[in-house]
Structure formats: structure tokens, C-alpha cells
Coordinates of C-alpha atoms in Angstrom, one line a residue:
M223 CA 0.1 -0.1 0.1
N224 CA 2.9 2.2 0.2
Q225 CA 3.5 2.3 -3.5
I226 CA -0.3 3.6 -4.2
R227 CA -1.3 7.2 -4.5
N228 CA -4.5 8.1 -4.8
F229 CA -5.2 12.2 -6.4
C230 CA -7.5 14.1 -8.0
I231 CA -7.4 17.2 -10.4
I232 CA -9.5 19.8 -9.3
A233 CA -9.5 23.8 -10.8
H234 CA -12.0 26.3 -12.3
V235 CA -13.3 25.5 -16.0
D236 CA -10.9 25.8 -18.8
H237 CA -7.8 26.0 -16.8
G238 CA -6.4 22.7 -18.3
K239 CA -7.6 19.9 -16.2
S240 CA -8.3 17.8 -19.1
T241 CA -5.0 18.5 -20.7
L242 CA -3.1 17.8 -17.8
A243 CA -4.6 14.3 -17.4
D244 CA -3.8 13.7 -21.1
R245 CA -0.2 14.4 -20.6
L246 CA 0.1 12.5 -17.1
L247 CA -1.4 9.2 -19.3
E248 CA 1.0 9.7 -22.3
T249 CA 4.2 10.2 -19.9
T250 CA 3.3 7.4 -17.9
G251 CA 2.6 5.3 -20.9
T252 CA -0.8 4.2 -19.7
V253 CA -2.5 4.9 -23.2
S254 CA -0.2 4.5 -26.3
K255 CA 0.5 7.5 -29.1
R256 CA -1.7 5.6 -31.3
E257 CA -5.0 5.4 -29.0
M258 CA -4.4 9.1 -27.8
H259 CA -6.7 12.0 -28.6
E260 CA -7.6 15.3 -26.8
Q261 CA -9.6 15.3 -23.8
L262 CA -9.2 11.2 -23.2
L263 CA -11.3 10.9 -20.4
D264 CA -14.2 12.9 -21.6
T265 CA -16.1 10.5 -23.0
M266 CA -19.4 12.0 -23.8
D267 CA -19.9 13.9 -26.9
L268 CA -21.1 17.1 -24.9
E269 CA -18.2 17.1 -23.3
R270 CA -15.9 17.3 -26.3
E271 CA -18.4 19.6 -27.9
K272 CA -18.7 22.0 -25.1
G273 CA -15.2 21.4 -23.9
V274 CA -16.1 21.1 -20.1
T275 CA -15.6 17.8 -18.0
I276 CA -19.4 16.9 -17.2
K277 CA -18.5 13.6 -15.3
A278 CA -15.6 12.7 -12.9
S279 CA -13.7 9.6 -14.5
A280 CA -10.9 7.4 -13.0
V281 CA -7.7 6.3 -14.6
R282 CA -5.2 4.3 -13.1
M283 CA -1.3 4.7 -13.9
D284 CA 2.0 2.7 -13.4
Y285 CA 4.6 5.2 -12.8
T286 CA 8.4 4.2 -12.4
A287 CA 9.9 7.4 -10.3
L288 CA 13.3 8.7 -10.2
D289 CA 14.3 6.8 -7.3
G290 CA 13.6 3.6 -9.1
Q291 CA 10.3 2.9 -7.0
K292 CA 7.2 1.7 -9.1
Y293 CA 4.2 3.2 -7.6
E294 CA 0.1 2.7 -8.7
I295 CA -1.4 6.3 -9.1
N296 CA -5.0 6.4 -9.4
L297 CA -6.9 9.9 -10.7
I298 CA -9.5 11.1 -10.8
D299 CA -10.3 14.1 -13.1
T300 CA -13.0 16.0 -12.0
P301 CA -15.3 19.0 -13.6
G302 CA -14.8 22.3 -13.5
H303 CA -18.4 24.2 -13.6
V304 CA -20.2 25.1 -10.2
D305 CA -23.0 23.4 -11.4
F306 CA -20.9 19.9 -10.9
T307 CA -19.8 20.7 -7.3
Y308 CA -21.6 17.5 -6.4
E309 CA -19.1 15.3 -8.5
V310 CA -15.9 16.9 -7.1
S311 CA -17.2 16.3 -3.8
R312 CA -17.9 12.9 -4.3
A313 CA -14.3 12.1 -6.0
L314 CA -12.4 14.0 -3.2
N315 CA -13.8 11.5 -0.9
A316 CA -11.9 8.6 -2.6
C317 CA -8.3 10.4 -2.3
E318 CA -5.9 11.1 -0.2
G319 CA -4.5 14.1 -2.3
A320 CA -5.5 17.3 -5.1
L321 CA -3.6 18.7 -7.7
L322 CA -4.9 22.8 -7.7
V323 CA -4.8 23.7 -11.1
V324 CA -4.6 27.5 -11.9
D325 CA -4.8 29.5 -15.3
A326 CA -1.2 31.5 -15.6
S327 CA -2.9 34.2 -17.2
Q328 CA -6.4 34.1 -15.3
G329 CA -5.1 33.4 -12.0
I330 CA -7.3 32.2 -9.0
E331 CA -11.4 31.9 -9.8
A332 CA -14.3 31.4 -8.2
Q333 CA -14.2 27.4 -8.8
T334 CA -10.5 27.5 -8.2
L335 CA -11.6 28.7 -4.2
A336 CA -14.8 26.6 -3.8
N337 CA -12.7 23.7 -4.9
L338 CA -9.6 24.5 -3.0
Y339 CA -12.0 24.7 0.4
L340 CA -13.8 21.3 -0.4
A341 CA -10.3 19.5 -0.9
L342 CA -9.2 20.9 2.6
E343 CA -12.5 20.4 4.4
A344 CA -11.8 16.3 2.8
N345 CA -8.2 16.8 4.9
L346 CA -6.4 16.3 1.3
H347 CA -2.8 17.4 0.7
V348 CA -3.1 20.2 -1.8
I349 CA -0.3 20.5 -4.7
P350 CA -0.4 23.9 -6.3
V351 CA 0.1 24.1 -10.1
I352 CA 0.4 27.0 -12.4
N353 CA -0.8 25.9 -15.5
K354 CA -0.5 27.4 -19.5
I355 CA 2.9 29.3 -19.1
D356 CA 3.4 28.7 -22.6
L357 CA 0.9 31.7 -23.4
P358 CA 2.2 35.1 -24.7
H359 CA 0.4 37.0 -21.6
A360 CA 0.9 34.5 -18.7
R361 CA 2.2 35.7 -15.8
P362 CA 3.3 32.7 -13.8
D363 CA 5.1 34.6 -10.9
E364 CA 2.2 37.0 -9.6
V365 CA -0.1 33.8 -9.9
A366 CA 2.0 31.6 -8.0
K367 CA 2.3 34.8 -5.4
E368 CA -1.2 34.7 -5.4
V369 CA -1.8 31.1 -4.6
G370 CA 1.2 31.0 -2.4
E371 CA -0.3 33.7 -0.2
L372 CA -3.7 31.9 -0.1
L373 CA -2.1 28.2 0.9
G374 CA 0.5 29.5 3.1
D375 CA 3.2 28.1 0.6
D376 CA 6.3 29.3 -0.8
P377 CA 5.4 30.7 -4.6
D378 CA 9.4 29.3 -5.5
R379 CA 8.2 25.7 -4.5
I380 CA 5.0 25.8 -6.7
L381 CA 5.2 23.9 -10.2
R382 CA 4.8 25.8 -13.4
I383 CA 4.2 23.7 -15.8
S384 CA 2.5 24.1 -19.5
A385 CA 0.1 21.1 -20.1
K386 CA -0.3 21.7 -23.7
E387 CA 3.4 21.6 -24.5
G388 CA 4.2 18.8 -22.0
L389 CA 6.8 21.1 -19.6
G390 CA 6.7 20.2 -16.2
I391 CA 4.8 16.9 -16.1
R392 CA 7.4 14.5 -14.6
E393 CA 8.0 17.5 -11.7
V394 CA 4.0 16.8 -10.9
L395 CA 4.3 12.9 -11.0
E396 CA 7.4 13.2 -8.6
R397 CA 5.5 15.8 -6.6
V398 CA 2.5 13.3 -6.4
V399 CA 4.6 9.9 -5.3
T400 CA 6.7 12.6 -2.5
D401 CA 3.7 14.7 -1.3
V402 CA 0.8 12.9 -1.4
P403 CA 0.0 10.3 1.2
P404 CA 0.0 6.7 0.7
P405 CA -3.9 5.5 1.6
K406 CA -4.3 4.3 5.3
G407 CA -6.5 0.5 5.3
D408 CA -5.6 -3.2 6.1
E409 CA -6.2 -5.6 3.3
T410 CA -7.3 -8.3 5.8
A411 CA -9.8 -6.2 7.8
R412 CA -13.3 -6.8 6.8
L413 CA -14.8 -5.2 3.3
Q414 CA -15.5 -1.6 3.3
A415 CA -15.4 0.2 0.1
L416 CA -16.8 3.6 -0.9
I417 CA -19.2 3.8 -4.3
F418 CA -18.2 7.2 -5.8
D419 CA -19.8 6.8 -8.8
S420 CA -21.6 4.3 -11.2
H421 CA -23.5 3.7 -14.6
Y422 CA -25.7 1.6 -16.2
D423 CA -24.3 -1.5 -18.9
A424 CA -27.3 -3.3 -20.6
Y425 CA -24.9 -6.8 -20.2
K426 CA -23.4 -6.2 -16.8
G427 CA -26.0 -4.4 -15.1
V428 CA -25.2 -1.5 -12.8
I429 CA -21.3 -0.9 -12.6
A430 CA -20.2 0.7 -9.5
Y431 CA -17.2 3.0 -9.1
A432 CA -15.6 2.0 -5.6
R433 CA -12.6 3.1 -3.7
V434 CA -11.9 0.1 -1.4
M435 CA -11.0 1.7 2.3
N436 CA -10.4 -2.0 3.8
G437 CA -10.3 -5.2 2.9
T438 CA -9.9 -7.0 -0.5
I439 CA -12.6 -7.6 -3.3
T440 CA -12.5 -11.0 -5.2
M441 CA -14.8 -12.4 -7.6
K442 CA -15.6 -15.1 -5.1
T443 CA -16.6 -12.0 -2.2
K444 CA -20.5 -11.9 -1.7
L445 CA -21.6 -8.6 -1.6
R446 CA -24.1 -6.5 -0.1
L447 CA -24.6 -3.0 0.0
Y448 CA -25.3 -1.7 3.6
A449 CA -27.7 1.1 2.8
T450 CA -30.4 -0.6 0.3
G451 CA -29.5 -4.3 1.5
A452 CA -29.4 -5.8 -1.8
A453 CA -26.8 -8.4 -2.1
C454 CA -25.0 -9.6 -5.3
E455 CA -21.7 -11.7 -6.7
A456 CA -19.1 -9.8 -8.9
I457 CA -19.7 -10.7 -12.7
E458 CA -16.5 -8.8 -13.4
I459 CA -14.0 -6.8 -11.1
G460 CA -11.4 -4.4 -12.7
T461 CA -9.2 -1.7 -13.0
F462 CA -9.6 1.3 -15.6
T463 CA -6.4 2.2 -17.8
P464 CA -8.6 4.1 -19.0
R465 CA -10.3 1.4 -20.6
M466 CA -12.4 -1.0 -18.0
T467 CA -9.9 -3.8 -17.5
P468 CA -10.5 -6.9 -15.7
C469 CA -8.5 -8.0 -12.8
A470 CA -8.6 -10.9 -10.1
S471 CA -8.9 -8.3 -7.0
I472 CA -8.9 -5.1 -5.5
G473 CA -7.0 -4.7 -2.7
A474 CA -7.6 -1.7 0.2
G475 CA -6.4 1.9 -0.9
E476 CA -7.0 1.0 -4.5
V477 CA -10.0 2.1 -7.2
G478 CA -11.7 -0.2 -9.3
Y479 CA -15.3 -1.1 -10.6
I480 CA -17.5 -4.0 -9.9
A481 CA -19.9 -5.0 -12.5
T482 CA -23.0 -5.9 -9.8
G483 CA -25.6 -7.3 -12.7
F484 CA -28.2 -5.3 -10.8
K485 CA -31.1 -4.7 -13.5
S486 CA -32.7 -2.3 -11.1
V487 CA -31.1 1.1 -10.9
R488 CA -32.5 2.2 -7.3
E489 CA -30.7 -1.0 -5.7
A490 CA -27.0 0.8 -6.0
R491 CA -26.7 4.4 -4.9
V492 CA -23.8 6.7 -5.3
G493 CA -22.2 6.8 -1.5
D494 CA -23.3 3.7 -0.2
T495 CA -20.8 1.2 1.3
L496 CA -20.1 -2.2 -0.4
V497 CA -19.4 -4.6 2.6
D498 CA -19.2 -8.6 2.7
A499 CA -22.7 -10.5 2.4
V500 CA -21.4 -13.0 5.2
N501 CA -19.1 -10.9 7.5
P502 CA -20.4 -7.4 7.6
A503 CA -18.9 -4.2 8.5
E504 CA -19.8 -1.2 9.3
P505 CA -20.5 1.4 6.8
L506 CA -18.7 4.4 6.0
I507 CA -19.5 8.3 6.1
G508 CA -21.2 8.6 2.4
Y509 CA -22.4 11.6 1.2
K510 CA -24.6 14.8 2.2
P511 CA -27.4 14.5 -0.8
A512 CA -27.3 17.1 -3.5
K513 CA -30.1 20.1 -2.9
P514 CA -31.7 20.7 -6.5
M515 CA -31.8 24.6 -7.0
V516 CA -33.7 24.8 -9.7
F517 CA -36.7 22.9 -11.1
A518 CA -38.5 22.1 -14.3
G519 CA -41.3 20.1 -16.0
I520 CA -39.7 17.5 -18.6
Y521 CA -42.8 16.1 -20.7
P522 CA -42.5 13.7 -23.7
T523 CA -43.7 15.3 -26.8
F524 CA -45.6 12.2 -27.7
S525 CA -47.3 10.5 -24.8
D526 CA -46.6 7.4 -25.7
D527 CA -42.7 8.0 -24.6
Y528 CA -43.4 8.5 -20.7
P529 CA -42.3 4.8 -19.8
L530 CA -39.2 5.3 -21.8
L531 CA -38.8 8.5 -20.7
R532 CA -39.2 7.3 -17.1
D533 CA -36.1 4.7 -17.7
A534 CA -34.0 7.3 -19.3
L535 CA -34.2 9.8 -15.9
D536 CA -33.7 6.6 -13.9
K537 CA -30.6 5.7 -15.7
L538 CA -29.4 9.4 -15.7
Q539 CA -29.7 9.2 -12.2
L540 CA -27.3 6.6 -11.8
N541 CA -24.9 8.3 -13.8
D542 CA -25.6 11.8 -12.1
A543 CA -26.7 11.4 -8.6
S544 CA -27.7 15.1 -8.2
L545 CA -30.5 14.7 -10.4
S546 CA -33.6 14.0 -8.9
F547 CA -37.2 13.6 -10.2
V548 CA -41.0 12.8 -9.1
P549 CA -44.1 12.4 -11.2
E550 CA -46.3 15.3 -11.9
S551 CA -49.0 16.2 -14.8
S552 CA -50.5 19.1 -16.5
A553 CA -53.5 19.7 -18.5
A554 CA -51.9 21.2 -21.5
L555 CA -48.8 18.7 -21.5
G556 CA -50.5 15.5 -20.4
F557 CA -47.7 13.0 -18.1
G558 CA -44.7 13.9 -17.3
F559 CA -41.7 14.8 -14.1
R560 CA -40.6 17.4 -12.1
V561 CA -37.0 17.6 -11.9
G562 CA -34.6 19.1 -10.0
F563 CA -31.1 20.2 -11.0
L564 CA -27.9 21.8 -9.4
G565 CA -28.5 24.8 -12.2
M566 CA -29.2 26.1 -15.7
F567 CA -26.2 24.3 -17.6
H568 CA -27.2 21.3 -15.4
M569 CA -30.7 21.3 -16.8
E570 CA -29.4 21.9 -20.5
I571 CA -26.6 18.8 -20.0
I572 CA -29.7 16.7 -19.0
Q573 CA -31.7 17.6 -21.7
E574 CA -29.3 17.5 -24.5
R575 CA -28.4 13.8 -23.3
L576 CA -32.0 12.9 -22.8
E577 CA -32.3 13.8 -26.5
R578 CA -28.9 12.9 -27.6
E579 CA -28.7 9.4 -25.7
Y580 CA -32.3 8.5 -25.4
D581 CA -33.4 9.5 -28.7
L582 CA -36.1 11.6 -26.8
D583 CA -38.2 14.4 -28.0
V584 CA -39.1 16.4 -24.9
V585 CA -40.8 19.8 -23.7
I586 CA -39.3 21.5 -20.7
T587 CA -41.0 24.1 -19.0
A588 CA -40.1 27.1 -17.5
P589 CA -37.7 26.7 -14.5
S590 CA -39.0 27.6 -10.9
V591 CA -37.4 27.6 -7.8
E592 CA -38.9 26.1 -4.4
Y593 CA -40.5 28.5 -2.4
E594 CA -41.8 28.0 1.2
A595 CA -45.6 28.9 1.8
V596 CA -46.4 29.4 5.3
L597 CA -50.3 28.9 5.9
T598 CA -52.5 30.5 8.4
G599 CA -52.6 27.7 10.9
G600 CA -48.3 27.9 11.3
K601 CA -47.4 25.1 8.9
V602 CA -44.9 25.5 6.6
I603 CA -45.3 23.9 2.5
A604 CA -42.8 23.5 0.1
V605 CA -43.7 25.0 -3.3
D606 CA -42.0 24.5 -6.4
R607 CA -44.5 24.8 -9.0
P608 CA -46.7 27.9 -9.6
S609 CA -49.9 25.3 -9.3
D610 CA -49.1 24.0 -5.8
M611 CA -49.3 27.8 -4.6
P612 CA -52.0 27.6 -1.8
D613 CA -55.4 30.0 -2.0
P614 CA -54.2 33.2 -1.0
S615 CA -57.3 33.4 1.7
K616 CA -55.2 30.3 3.8
L617 CA -51.8 32.0 3.0
E618 CA -49.8 34.0 5.7
E619 CA -46.8 34.6 3.7
M620 CA -44.7 33.3 1.2
R621 CA -40.5 32.7 1.6
E622 CA -38.1 32.7 -1.2
P623 CA -34.3 31.2 -1.3
W624 CA -31.7 33.8 -1.3
M625 CA -27.9 32.9 -2.1
K626 CA -24.8 34.3 -0.8
I627 CA -22.7 34.9 -4.2
Q628 CA -19.1 35.5 -5.0
I629 CA -18.3 37.2 -8.4
F630 CA -14.3 37.7 -8.9
S631 CA -13.6 40.3 -11.8
P632 CA -11.2 42.8 -13.1
K633 CA -12.0 46.6 -11.2
E634 CA -12.7 48.1 -14.3
F635 CA -16.5 45.9 -14.4
I636 CA -17.5 46.9 -10.6
G637 CA -20.1 49.3 -12.6
P638 CA -21.8 47.0 -14.6
I639 CA -21.9 43.9 -12.0
M640 CA -23.3 46.4 -9.2
E641 CA -25.8 47.4 -12.0
L642 CA -26.9 43.9 -13.1
V643 CA -26.9 42.8 -9.1
T644 CA -29.4 45.6 -8.3
R645 CA -31.7 45.3 -11.0
R646 CA -32.2 41.7 -10.2
R647 CA -33.0 42.7 -6.3
G648 CA -29.4 41.9 -4.6
E649 CA -28.3 43.3 -1.7
S650 CA -24.3 44.4 -1.4
V651 CA -22.5 42.5 1.4
N652 CA -18.9 42.9 1.2
M653 CA -15.8 44.2 -1.9
E654 CA -12.5 43.2 -1.7
Y655 CA -9.8 44.2 -3.7
L656 CA -7.5 40.7 -4.1
D657 CA -4.8 42.6 -5.8
P658 CA -4.5 46.5 -7.5
N659 CA -6.2 44.9 -10.6
R660 CA -9.0 42.1 -9.0
V661 CA -11.4 42.4 -7.2
M662 CA -14.1 40.0 -5.1
L663 CA -17.6 41.2 -4.6
T664 CA -20.0 39.2 -2.2
Y665 CA -23.6 39.9 -2.4
R666 CA -27.3 38.2 -1.6
L667 CA -29.6 37.2 -4.4
P668 CA -32.4 35.8 -4.7
L669 CA -31.9 32.6 -6.3
A670 CA -35.1 33.2 -8.7
E671 CA -33.4 35.8 -10.1
M672 CA -30.4 34.4 -10.6
I673 CA -31.6 31.2 -12.2
I674 CA -32.6 32.5 -16.0
D675 CA -30.0 34.4 -17.8
F676 CA -28.1 36.1 -14.7
Y677 CA -25.0 34.3 -15.7
D678 CA -25.1 35.2 -19.7
K679 CA -25.6 38.5 -18.3
L680 CA -22.5 38.7 -16.3
K681 CA -20.5 37.1 -18.9
S682 CA -21.4 39.7 -21.6
G683 CA -21.2 42.7 -18.9
T684 CA -17.9 41.8 -18.1
K685 CA -16.5 40.7 -21.4
G686 CA -16.1 37.2 -20.3
Y687 CA -13.6 37.7 -17.4
A688 CA -16.0 38.1 -14.2
S689 CA -16.3 34.5 -12.6
L690 CA -19.2 33.2 -10.0
D691 CA -19.6 30.7 -7.1
Y692 CA -22.9 30.6 -5.3
S693 CA -23.9 28.4 -2.2
F694 CA -27.3 28.6 -0.3
D695 CA -27.7 31.5 2.1
E696 CA -31.2 31.8 3.8
Y697 CA -35.3 31.5 3.1
R698 CA -36.5 35.2 3.7
T699 CA -40.4 36.5 3.4
G700 CA -41.1 38.4 -0.2
D701 CA -44.5 39.5 -1.7
L702 CA -44.9 36.6 -4.2
V703 CA -47.3 36.3 -6.1
K704 CA -48.7 33.7 -9.3
M705 CA -48.7 35.2 -12.6
D706 CA -50.8 33.0 -14.9
I707 CA -50.8 33.5 -18.8
L708 CA -53.7 33.2 -20.6
V709 CA -54.2 32.2 -24.3
N710 CA -57.5 32.5 -26.5
G711 CA -58.9 32.9 -22.6
E712 CA -57.5 29.6 -21.4
P713 CA -54.8 29.6 -18.6
L714 CA -51.6 27.4 -19.4
D715 CA -50.6 25.7 -15.9
S716 CA -47.3 25.3 -17.7
M717 CA -46.7 28.7 -18.5
S718 CA -47.8 30.1 -14.5
M719 CA -44.5 31.6 -12.5
I720 CA -44.2 33.0 -9.6
V721 CA -42.9 36.3 -9.4
H722 CA -42.3 39.2 -7.0
R723 CA -45.4 41.5 -7.4
D724 CA -42.7 44.9 -7.9
H725 CA -41.7 42.6 -11.0
A726 CA -44.8 41.5 -12.3
Q727 CA -46.0 44.1 -14.4
H728 CA -43.1 44.3 -16.5
K729 CA -42.3 40.3 -16.8
G730 CA -46.1 40.3 -18.1
I731 CA -45.6 42.6 -20.6
A732 CA -42.1 41.3 -21.8
L733 CA -43.7 37.8 -22.0
T734 CA -47.0 38.5 -23.4
K735 CA -45.2 40.1 -26.1
K736 CA -42.8 37.3 -26.7
F737 CA -45.6 35.1 -27.0
K738 CA -47.1 37.0 -29.7
E739 CA -44.1 36.5 -31.6
V740 CA -43.5 32.8 -31.3
I741 CA -47.0 31.6 -31.6
P742 CA -48.0 30.8 -34.9
R743 CA -51.0 33.0 -36.5
Q744 CA -54.4 31.1 -36.5
M745 CA -57.6 31.9 -38.8
F746 CA -58.8 33.9 -35.8
E747 CA -57.8 36.2 -33.5
V748 CA -55.6 35.2 -30.4
P749 CA -55.5 37.1 -27.4
I750 CA -52.5 36.6 -25.1
Q751 CA -53.1 38.2 -21.3
A752 CA -50.8 38.1 -18.1
A753 CA -52.8 38.2 -15.2
I754 CA -52.5 37.9 -11.4
G755 CA -55.9 36.3 -9.8
A756 CA -58.7 38.2 -11.9
K757 CA -56.7 41.3 -12.8
I758 CA -55.5 41.3 -16.3
I759 CA -51.9 43.3 -16.1
A760 CA -50.8 42.9 -19.5
R761 CA -52.4 42.0 -22.9
E762 CA -51.2 41.3 -26.7
T763 CA -52.8 40.1 -29.2
K764 CA -52.2 38.1 -32.3
P765 CA -54.3 38.9 -35.7
A766 CA -55.8 36.4 -37.3
M767 CA -54.7 35.0 -41.1
R768 CA -57.5 36.7 -43.3
K769 CA -58.8 35.6 -46.8
D770 CA -59.3 38.1 -49.4
V771 CA -63.5 37.7 -49.3
L772 CA -63.3 41.2 -51.4
A773 CA -61.4 39.4 -54.2
K774 CA -64.8 39.1 -56.6
C775 CA -66.2 42.7 -56.1
Y776 CA -64.8 44.9 -58.3
G777 CA -66.4 47.8 -58.1
G778 CA -70.2 48.3 -56.9
D779 CA -72.1 48.7 -53.7
I780 CA -70.1 49.4 -50.5
T781 CA -73.0 47.3 -48.8
R782 CA -72.1 44.7 -50.9
K783 CA -68.7 44.5 -49.4
R784 CA -69.8 45.4 -46.2
K785 CA -72.1 42.2 -45.8
L786 CA -69.3 40.1 -47.0
L787 CA -66.9 41.8 -44.3
E788 CA -69.7 41.0 -41.7
K789 CA -70.0 37.4 -42.6
Q790 CA -66.4 36.8 -42.2
K791 CA -66.4 38.2 -39.2
E792 CA -69.2 36.3 -37.5
G793 CA -67.1 33.2 -39.0
K794 CA -64.1 34.5 -37.0
K795 CA -66.3 34.9 -33.8
R796 CA -67.6 31.3 -34.1
M797 CA -64.4 29.8 -34.8
K798 CA -63.0 31.5 -31.9
T799 CA -64.8 29.6 -29.5
V800 CA -64.0 26.3 -30.6
G801 CA -60.4 26.9 -31.9
S802 CA -57.8 25.7 -30.2
V803 CA -54.2 27.0 -30.0
E804 CA -50.9 25.0 -30.5
I805 CA -48.3 26.3 -28.1
P806 CA -44.8 25.6 -29.7
Q807 CA -41.6 24.5 -27.5
E808 CA -40.0 28.0 -28.2
A809 CA -42.9 29.7 -26.0
F810 CA -42.2 27.5 -23.4
M811 CA -38.1 28.5 -24.2
A812 CA -39.2 32.3 -24.5
M813 CA -39.4 32.5 -20.5
L814 CA -35.9 31.8 -20.5
K815 CA -35.1 34.6 -23.0
L816 CA -36.8 37.3 -21.5
E817 CA -34.9 40.8 -21.4
D818 CA -34.6 43.2 -17.9

């Protein structure tokens, strides 16, 4: 066990984690030059297209150090986007050390700090690395000083590398084998293995990714999952090299996979402990369940696809433990699911995965957050969709979630950031200069104002330089009302939203205007209204398609023309009472793209 090292790579988005992982695989000879390609550990098409890591992935490398010792190094590459922090926190529990990668031109950013604090909480040994020193505007010495002050480390000791050019990679490996402590554990003790990830395979069932803390897993070991009580015998066990490679056993301190053969995804949960079924040990401390921040309804476009959508969400949940969903139904959209996401980017990724990996056509309703409604008797209920909002006569008060946000930005963008946050009902908490040019702004902001397009507006207002991190702060009382959208007099329950009373009117005006653009023209006039209770606060009218009934009247008496127009008008009125309006998916997405 003294020759084993387990570590992960943590960083802000686009600071070079995946490129560094590629170079480590090349330098240790784990992957041959013929098999090598960029972002090797990012196996999803989506990850390659968007250039971000979505799933943490594990790999085992064999490395001979400069002193001639041979080491087995287990690396877990983690995501950097704020929406996938849960993936990072799970990976950290399977390691003893972490490489903190910082871009030499960007310096410390929001997720750099957030992930660093997660690593320190997990008691990991942190090795700082300054990456991208080959860039023309790199400032490695300044950034090393920043990182040194943050960690209380000597800036001269901090590694400076270029993952793209392959500079300093061997030094990184040497630092890992000398500084990261070997795993603690006992191969002869009773089996304890922490499941930190899993995926579903059609032939082998649920495949659990596990870090063995104590004991040894072999093909003969009868296994049981502590929390669910499900028992199994391993169909296959092995390690990641980075392909799944079967082996005879996985001992204490090692990372590997176990094909359980479970056909139901509910039997193997991430964070559960694998124990020996005959002589079970105590469970390990698992993970705190992820708290969803954004809720949206997902409905199949064709109602027959409902069972397929349920199976797809089940399998995605196995692969992404932060996803949560419950069935719901809507008068307009039929049967579907209320799904909880960690953020808007997480929601976008899940939608694309459903469409690509499971070939499903889905409609996603406007996202909302979880409010708390206090009833007159003092009872508190959770409200995560407008249709659940209680009757105003029984309602004492509504509370909404507020977030604490930290924005890192060059100082010249302080003005646009303050303006954006003030417009979104934010409150300033603190402003701190990290150096003469960079500032950290701390605010409190309602989550409802943040989920739609706050991040996009922040990026465009600061030319892409600002970075954002957020965490839950508290629930606060607010003057919140339910706003309904009526199309042709019919309320659309899937388009209702909970808004602050002060912002209701301009949101209603903006939404009805947007709706008017995206709803197709009908043979009759379509009124589009926004209402709070019985009070209409905004209205737009989509004009009807008209047939030229006067084409055959070339002159003659005006009464003849008027008679034809009156006849057409009567027909339109009759059509309006029986006609229904098809709402396209763009109309649901219109709520996401409202301008301030």
C-alpha cells in the first residue's frame, strides 16, 4: 500500500484539467500514442463539444519514479463548472491528495476557491500547479504569489507547467509520489468500499465505481450494499486503464469497478458502502444528498414515450446522483416529471443527454425554484411549481430562497456588475481587492432572479472576465404572487410563474410580447394575457390570418363589401369559441430569454 497514490485534479472551468490528465497518461505510458486523442477521459460527445468535463472519471497509471521505485497512481479527473460541484465533492472522498490547477493568465477564480475549500474540508494534501505558462500573456510569478498567499506556501516551490506543450509533467508526478500520503487501510480487515460513481451497462447491469478502504474484493466475494440491503456476486471486477480492464482482485487503497449484475438502478446508490454479505463491516460516511436549486417539468412530446422517459431519467440518475425527479401531470402537456437540477447548465446538459443518448423528444417548462409557503395555522409547505401555490385566503406569507454569491472580476467592471445585481433585487455584502486589478464582490441575491440568465448577463457585461460561485444562504419573506398566462382565454398551467409583485407587470408585458412573436397565426384572433388572480396586467393580440373575401368585388356598392366582411367576422367569432391554439416548444423557451 505504500506504493499506491490516489489523487484528483481540481480547477476552475477551462484551466486545463483534462489536458493535464492527457499528458499524465502519455508520460506514464498508460495510453499509447496511437490511441491518444485530446480530452481522452471526457468520453461524452457533449463534453468534447462544450469543452467542459461533466462527469468525474477515474484512471489507473503505473509510474516508475526517479529513485527507481514503482508506484500505482489512481487519478480522478473532476468537472470545474459550478453546477457539477457535487461530482467534485464525491471524487474528493476517494482520494488522499489533490492537484490544484490555476491558469497562469487568469489567476485564482471563483471555482478555484470553491474546489480548494472542498479539498481542505476532506483533509486532502493540496499540490498547487500553475498551468499554461507558454501563453504570451501568462504571468506565472504573480499567480504563484497569489496561490502561495492563499495556501501559505512558498511561491518558489509551486510547480509551473504547460500541459499543452508537456512542460513540467514529470515534476508533477514526482511531487504526487513524494507529497501525497499513501492510503490508510488494512487488506485483512472486513470489507468496506465506498461507491463514488456508477453507470448502467445493458449486459453487466449496474457497474459501481468504488474506492476500497479496507479488505479485498475478489470474484468469490459475496457482496451486499449496506443502505439498500441488496446482495450480489461480482460478475466482473477490474481497474480503469482508462478502459475497463478486468483483474483478479482490488485491495485496500485501490480504485476500481465492480459489475454487480443489478438490473434495477435503485439497488446501487452512489455514496453507499459495499460490504461482505457473510461478515459485514460498519458503513462508511457517505455523501450529503445534493440539494436541487432549479426545478422544471420535463414532458414527452408524444405521450406514448412516457415509460421511455421514466427509464431514461432512472439511468441518468444512476450516472448523475444529483438529479432528482417525481411524476407530475399538466392539463396542457399530459404526464411528465418534475425534475430538480443543480443549475441552468445542469438542466441544459440533462435535456441534451435525453435527446441524444435516449433519442427522446421532450418539452421542458420554464424553470422555477422551491419556495416556502406559511399557512394561517403556521404549517410550512414547499412550493416548487406555481400550481401548488395555496389559496391566498389561507396564506400567511411566502418565503423565497436567497443565495450568497461571490463574483471575481477585474476592477473596471465593478459598475456593470453592481447595476446587474441591483436590477435583480440583490444586496451588497462585501467588496475586497485581491490585488490592485482584481476584486471580489460578495452579494445576496434571490435564487429566482439568478436562475434564468444571470450568468450570461454577467459574462457579457464583463467581456467574459468575471467568474461566479454561489451557495445557499437563507429563506426570506417576500411579496410573491402567481402570474398566469392566458391564451385565447384559457390559462396555461405550464406557463404560470411565481414572481415578485414589483416585477410582475414588466415581466407580464415582456412575456406577452414574446409570446405574440412565437405563437403561430391562427384563422382567428388570439388574445394573449398575463393575469394575477382576476386582474389582467398585460395583453397582446395575435391578428388572424385573413382570406381576401373582397377579391371578387370589383367595384359596385359598398354595402355588398360590408356584407361579406360582416359574414367573415361572424365566422371568425364562431371559430374562436371552438378553435384551440397549439403552443410550440419555442414559447416555453421564451420565458428563459426575457430581456430585463
